[in-house]
mmCIF file with all atom_site columns, C-alpha atoms in Angstrom:
data_model
loop_
_atom_site.group_PDB
_atom_site.id
_atom_site.type_symbol
_atom_site.label_atom_id
_atom_site.label_alt_id
_atom_site.label_comp_id
_atom_site.label_asym_id
_atom_site.label_entity_id
_atom_site.label_seq_id
_atom_site.pdbx_PDB_ins_code
_atom_site.Cartn_x
_atom_site.Cartn_y
_atom_site.Cartn_z
_atom_site.occupancy
_atom_site.B_iso_or_equiv
_atom_site.pdbx_formal_charge
_atom_site.auth_seq_id
_atom_site.auth_comp_id
_atom_site.auth_asym_id
_atom_site.auth_atom_id
_atom_site.pdbx_PDB_model_num
ATOM 1   C CA . MET A 1 1   ? 21.969  22.058  -4.950  1.00 57.00 ? 677 MET A CA 1
ATOM 2   C CA . GLY A 1 2   ? 22.949  19.934  -7.929  1.00 71.00 ? 678 GLY A CA 1
ATOM 3   C CA . ARG A 1 3   ? 20.768  17.708  -10.005 1.00 88.00 ? 679 ARG A CA 1
ATOM 4   C CA . LYS A 1 4   ? 18.140  15.801  -8.028  1.00 95.00 ? 680 LYS A CA 1
ATOM 5   C CA . VAL A 1 5   ? 17.980  12.009  -7.907  1.00 97.00 ? 681 VAL A CA 1
ATOM 6   C CA . VAL A 1 6   ? 14.945  10.645  -9.753  1.00 98.00 ? 682 VAL A CA 1
ATOM 7   C CA . ALA A 1 7   ? 12.536  8.636   -7.597  1.00 97.00 ? 683 ALA A CA 1
ATOM 8   C CA . VAL A 1 8   ? 9.300   6.926   -8.598  1.00 98.00 ? 684 VAL A CA 1
ATOM 9   C CA . ILE A 1 9   ? 6.682   7.258   -5.850  1.00 97.00 ? 685 ILE A CA 1
ATOM 10  C CA . SER A 1 10  ? 3.364   5.451   -5.417  1.00 97.00 ? 686 SER A CA 1
ATOM 11  C CA . GLY A 1 11  ? 0.637   7.701   -6.794  1.00 98.00 ? 687 GLY A CA 1
ATOM 12  C CA . CYS A 1 12  ? -1.529  7.262   -3.689  1.00 97.00 ? 688 CYS A CA 1
ATOM 13  C CA . LEU A 1 13  ? 1.258   8.800   -1.582  1.00 97.00 ? 689 LEU A CA 1
ATOM 14  C CA . VAL A 1 14  ? 0.986   12.078  -3.514  1.00 98.00 ? 690 VAL A CA 1
ATOM 15  C CA . GLY A 1 15  ? -2.815  12.169  -3.395  1.00 98.00 ? 691 GLY A CA 1
ATOM 16  C CA . TRP A 1 16  ? -3.863  10.272  -6.501  1.00 98.00 ? 692 TRP A CA 1
ATOM 17  C CA . ASN A 1 17  ? -7.140  8.431   -5.948  1.00 98.00 ? 693 ASN A CA 1
ATOM 18  C CA . CYS A 1 18  ? -5.735  5.162   -7.252  1.00 97.00 ? 694 CYS A CA 1
ATOM 19  C CA . ARG A 1 19  ? -6.000  2.800   -4.278  1.00 96.00 ? 695 ARG A CA 1
ATOM 20  C CA . TYR A 1 20  ? -8.187  -0.298  -4.467  1.00 96.00 ? 696 TYR A CA 1
ATOM 21  C CA . ASP A 1 21  ? -10.971 1.616   -2.669  1.00 96.00 ? 697 ASP A CA 1
ATOM 22  C CA . GLY A 1 22  ? -10.698 4.657   -4.957  1.00 97.00 ? 698 GLY A CA 1
ATOM 23  C CA . GLY A 1 23  ? -8.959  6.712   -2.285  1.00 97.00 ? 699 GLY A CA 1
ATOM 24  C CA . SER A 1 24  ? -5.433  7.826   -1.558  1.00 97.00 ? 700 SER A CA 1
ATOM 25  C CA . LYS A 1 25  ? -3.005  7.811   1.364   1.00 96.00 ? 701 LYS A CA 1
ATOM 26  C CA . PRO A 1 26  ? -1.086  11.047  0.838   1.00 97.00 ? 702 PRO A CA 1
ATOM 27  C CA . LEU A 1 27  ? 2.039   11.702  2.817   1.00 97.00 ? 703 LEU A CA 1
ATOM 28  C CA . PRO A 1 28  ? 1.924   14.833  4.980   1.00 98.00 ? 704 PRO A CA 1
ATOM 29  C CA . ALA A 1 29  ? 2.778   17.976  2.994   1.00 97.00 ? 705 ALA A CA 1
ATOM 30  C CA . GLU A 1 30  ? 5.933   18.543  5.035   1.00 98.00 ? 706 GLU A CA 1
ATOM 31  C CA . VAL A 1 31  ? 7.183   15.028  4.229   1.00 97.00 ? 707 VAL A CA 1
ATOM 32  C CA . LEU A 1 32  ? 6.525   15.482  0.506   1.00 97.00 ? 708 LEU A CA 1
ATOM 33  C CA . GLY A 1 33  ? 8.242   18.856  0.676   1.00 97.00 ? 709 GLY A CA 1
ATOM 34  C CA . GLU A 1 34  ? 11.289  17.267  2.284   1.00 97.00 ? 710 GLU A CA 1
ATOM 35  C CA . LEU A 1 35  ? 11.406  14.559  -0.378  1.00 97.00 ? 711 LEU A CA 1
ATOM 36  C CA . GLU A 1 36  ? 11.075  17.136  -3.157  1.00 97.00 ? 712 GLU A CA 1
ATOM 37  C CA . GLN A 1 37  ? 14.171  18.934  -1.861  1.00 96.00 ? 713 GLN A CA 1
ATOM 38  C CA . PHE A 1 38  ? 16.301  15.920  -2.719  1.00 95.00 ? 714 PHE A CA 1
ATOM 39  C CA . PHE A 1 39  ? 14.360  13.950  -5.329  1.00 97.00 ? 715 PHE A CA 1
ATOM 40  C CA . GLN A 1 40  ? 12.616  14.544  -8.601  1.00 97.00 ? 716 GLN A CA 1
ATOM 41  C CA . LEU A 1 41  ? 9.430   12.613  -7.794  1.00 98.00 ? 717 LEU A CA 1
ATOM 42  C CA . ILE A 1 42  ? 7.572   10.737  -10.518 1.00 98.00 ? 718 ILE A CA 1
ATOM 43  C CA . PRO A 1 43  ? 4.170   9.511   -9.270  1.00 98.00 ? 719 PRO A CA 1
ATOM 44  C CA . PHE A 1 44  ? 2.992   6.178   -10.625 1.00 98.00 ? 720 PHE A CA 1
ATOM 45  C CA . CYS A 1 45  ? 0.511   3.468   -9.635  1.00 97.00 ? 721 CYS A CA 1
ATOM 46  C CA . PRO A 1 46  ? 1.533   -0.047  -10.716 1.00 97.00 ? 722 PRO A CA 1
ATOM 47  C CA . GLU A 1 47  ? -1.935  -1.444  -10.054 1.00 97.00 ? 723 GLU A CA 1
ATOM 48  C CA . GLU A 1 48  ? -3.641  0.960   -12.465 1.00 96.00 ? 724 GLU A CA 1
ATOM 49  C CA . VAL A 1 49  ? -1.654  -0.490  -15.380 1.00 97.00 ? 725 VAL A CA 1
ATOM 50  C CA . ALA A 1 50  ? -3.962  -3.512  -15.665 1.00 97.00 ? 726 ALA A CA 1
ATOM 51  C CA . LEU A 1 51  ? -6.633  -3.110  -12.969 1.00 98.00 ? 727 LEU A CA 1
ATOM 52  C CA . PRO A 1 52  ? -9.574  -0.708  -12.581 1.00 98.00 ? 728 PRO A CA 1
ATOM 53  C CA . THR A 1 53  ? -10.073 1.752   -9.733  1.00 97.00 ? 729 THR A CA 1
ATOM 54  C CA . PRO A 1 54  ? -11.837 0.927   -7.516  1.00 98.00 ? 730 PRO A CA 1
ATOM 55  C CA . ARG A 1 55  ? -11.095 -2.806  -7.403  1.00 97.00 ? 731 ARG A CA 1
ATOM 56  C CA . PRO A 1 56  ? -11.481 -5.612  -4.869  1.00 97.00 ? 732 PRO A CA 1
ATOM 57  C CA . PRO A 1 57  ? -8.669  -5.782  -2.295  1.00 95.00 ? 733 PRO A CA 1
ATOM 58  C CA . ALA A 1 58  ? -6.027  -8.394  -3.062  1.00 94.00 ? 734 ALA A CA 1
ATOM 59  C CA . ARG A 1 59  ? -3.247  -10.113 -1.164  1.00 92.00 ? 735 ARG A CA 1
ATOM 60  C CA . PHE A 1 60  ? -0.527  -12.682 -1.574  1.00 91.00 ? 736 PHE A CA 1
ATOM 61  C CA . ILE A 1 61  ? -1.474  -16.299 -1.051  1.00 92.00 ? 737 ILE A CA 1
ATOM 62  C CA . GLY A 1 62  ? 1.738   -18.208 -1.520  1.00 90.00 ? 738 GLY A CA 1
ATOM 63  C CA . ASN A 1 63  ? 3.315   -16.819 -4.673  1.00 91.00 ? 739 ASN A CA 1
ATOM 64  C CA . ARG A 1 64  ? -0.003  -15.699 -6.201  1.00 94.00 ? 740 ARG A CA 1
ATOM 65  C CA . ILE A 1 65  ? -1.997  -12.486 -5.721  1.00 94.00 ? 741 ILE A CA 1
ATOM 66  C CA . VAL A 1 66  ? -5.678  -13.208 -5.197  1.00 95.00 ? 742 VAL A CA 1
ATOM 67  C CA . ASP A 1 67  ? -8.559  -10.811 -4.598  1.00 96.00 ? 743 ASP A CA 1
ATOM 68  C CA . ILE A 1 68  ? -11.155 -11.235 -1.831  1.00 96.00 ? 744 ILE A CA 1
ATOM 69  C CA . TYR A 1 69  ? -13.389 -13.186 -4.229  1.00 97.00 ? 745 TYR A CA 1
ATOM 70  C CA . GLY A 1 70  ? -10.660 -15.744 -4.909  1.00 96.00 ? 746 GLY A CA 1
ATOM 71  C CA . VAL A 1 71  ? -9.874  -14.418 -8.398  1.00 98.00 ? 747 VAL A CA 1
ATOM 72  C CA . ASP A 1 72  ? -6.187  -14.752 -9.292  1.00 98.00 ? 748 ASP A CA 1
ATOM 73  C CA . LYS A 1 73  ? -4.822  -11.322 -10.261 1.00 97.00 ? 749 LYS A CA 1
ATOM 74  C CA . THR A 1 74  ? -1.162  -12.315 -10.397 1.00 97.00 ? 750 THR A CA 1
ATOM 75  C CA . SER A 1 75  ? -0.739  -11.560 -14.113 1.00 98.00 ? 751 SER A CA 1
ATOM 76  C CA . GLN A 1 76  ? -2.193  -8.054  -13.704 1.00 98.00 ? 752 GLN A CA 1
ATOM 77  C CA . PHE A 1 77  ? 0.123   -7.302  -10.788 1.00 96.00 ? 753 PHE A CA 1
ATOM 78  C CA . LEU A 1 78  ? 3.113   -8.644  -12.728 1.00 96.00 ? 754 LEU A CA 1
ATOM 79  C CA . GLU A 1 79  ? 2.178   -6.390  -15.658 1.00 98.00 ? 755 GLU A CA 1
ATOM 80  C CA . GLY A 1 80  ? 2.155   -3.414  -13.284 1.00 97.00 ? 756 GLY A CA 1
ATOM 81  C CA . ALA A 1 81  ? 5.526   -4.419  -11.830 1.00 95.00 ? 757 ALA A CA 1
ATOM 82  C CA . GLN A 1 82  ? 7.042   -4.744  -15.303 1.00 97.00 ? 758 GLN A CA 1
ATOM 83  C CA . GLU A 1 83  ? 5.723   -1.317  -16.323 1.00 97.00 ? 759 GLU A CA 1
ATOM 84  C CA . THR A 1 84  ? 7.103   0.192   -13.099 1.00 96.00 ? 760 THR A CA 1
ATOM 85  C CA . LEU A 1 85  ? 10.526  -1.274  -13.848 1.00 96.00 ? 761 LEU A CA 1
ATOM 86  C CA . ALA A 1 86  ? 10.335  0.053   -17.418 1.00 97.00 ? 762 ALA A CA 1
ATOM 87  C CA . LEU A 1 87  ? 9.445   3.532   -16.090 1.00 98.00 ? 763 LEU A CA 1
ATOM 88  C CA . CYS A 1 88  ? 12.388  3.414   -13.692 1.00 97.00 ? 764 CYS A CA 1
ATOM 89  C CA . ARG A 1 89  ? 14.730  2.461   -16.510 1.00 97.00 ? 765 ARG A CA 1
ATOM 90  C CA . ARG A 1 90  ? 13.361  5.151   -18.873 1.00 98.00 ? 766 ARG A CA 1
ATOM 91  C CA . THR A 1 91  ? 13.689  7.892   -16.283 1.00 98.00 ? 767 THR A CA 1
ATOM 92  C CA . GLY A 1 92  ? 16.884  6.703   -14.629 1.00 97.00 ? 768 GLY A CA 1
ATOM 93  C CA . ALA A 1 93  ? 15.098  6.422   -11.275 1.00 98.00 ? 769 ALA A CA 1
ATOM 94  C CA . LYS A 1 94  ? 17.352  5.240   -8.462  1.00 96.00 ? 770 LYS A CA 1
ATOM 95  C CA . LEU A 1 95  ? 14.612  4.822   -5.866  1.00 94.00 ? 771 LEU A CA 1
ATOM 96  C CA . PHE A 1 96  ? 11.029  3.599   -5.577  1.00 94.00 ? 772 PHE A CA 1
ATOM 97  C CA . ILE A 1 97  ? 8.947   4.937   -2.689  1.00 95.00 ? 773 ILE A CA 1
ATOM 98  C CA . GLY A 1 98  ? 6.016   2.572   -2.197  1.00 93.00 ? 774 GLY A CA 1
ATOM 99  C CA . LYS A 1 99  ? 2.998   2.230   0.061   1.00 92.00 ? 775 LYS A CA 1
ATOM 100 C CA . GLU A 1 100 ? 3.405   -0.406  2.737   1.00 88.00 ? 776 GLU A CA 1
ATOM 101 C CA . LYS A 1 101 ? 0.551   -2.978  2.966   1.00 86.00 ? 777 LYS A CA 1
ATOM 102 C CA . SER A 1 102 ? 0.061   -2.847  -0.813  1.00 90.00 ? 778 SER A CA 1
ATOM 103 C CA . PRO A 1 103 ? 0.476   -6.094  -2.773  1.00 89.00 ? 779 PRO A CA 1
ATOM 104 C CA . SER A 1 104 ? 2.235   -4.132  -5.524  1.00 91.00 ? 780 SER A CA 1
ATOM 105 C CA . CYS A 1 105 ? 4.253   -1.625  -3.460  1.00 89.00 ? 781 CYS A CA 1
ATOM 106 C CA . GLY A 1 106 ? 4.713   -3.044  0.036   1.00 82.00 ? 782 GLY A CA 1
ATOM 107 C CA . VAL A 1 107 ? 8.066   -4.330  1.183   1.00 72.00 ? 783 VAL A CA 1
ATOM 108 C CA . TYR A 1 108 ? 7.533   -5.768  4.665   1.00 66.00 ? 784 TYR A CA 1
ATOM 109 C CA . LEU A 1 109 ? 3.735   -5.989  4.648   1.00 60.00 ? 785 LEU A CA 1
ATOM 110 C CA . THR A 1 110 ? 1.774   -6.620  1.462   1.00 59.00 ? 786 THR A CA 1
ATOM 111 C CA . SER A 1 111 ? -1.773  -6.960  2.685   1.00 60.00 ? 787 SER A CA 1
ATOM 112 C CA . GLY A 1 112 ? -3.955  -4.751  4.783   1.00 53.00 ? 788 GLY A CA 1
ATOM 113 C CA . TYR A 1 113 ? -6.879  -7.155  5.089   1.00 49.00 ? 789 TYR A CA 1
#
């Protein structure tokens, strides 16, 4: 097989304990193995750029991201998004594999609470 496509993947999907609750949501080993056949995976957690682990859960309210205590965390999430984009540009990543229900990585659902 030729050169693999570079893909950035949410750190929690490869077993990093970087979720808001200090845990992870790793993909099954066979799924990761399948992905690794075709992609050079670069794990990264956008939320850890400007937020601690663990941290209060957060969700979108309108166009803002607010934690369960009502504290606006939008700027921290934007910082993480900007760093993720910079990483993709530096590495030539063509794909981002994110965790659904995450305010930083979800596509269809961005809140689990």
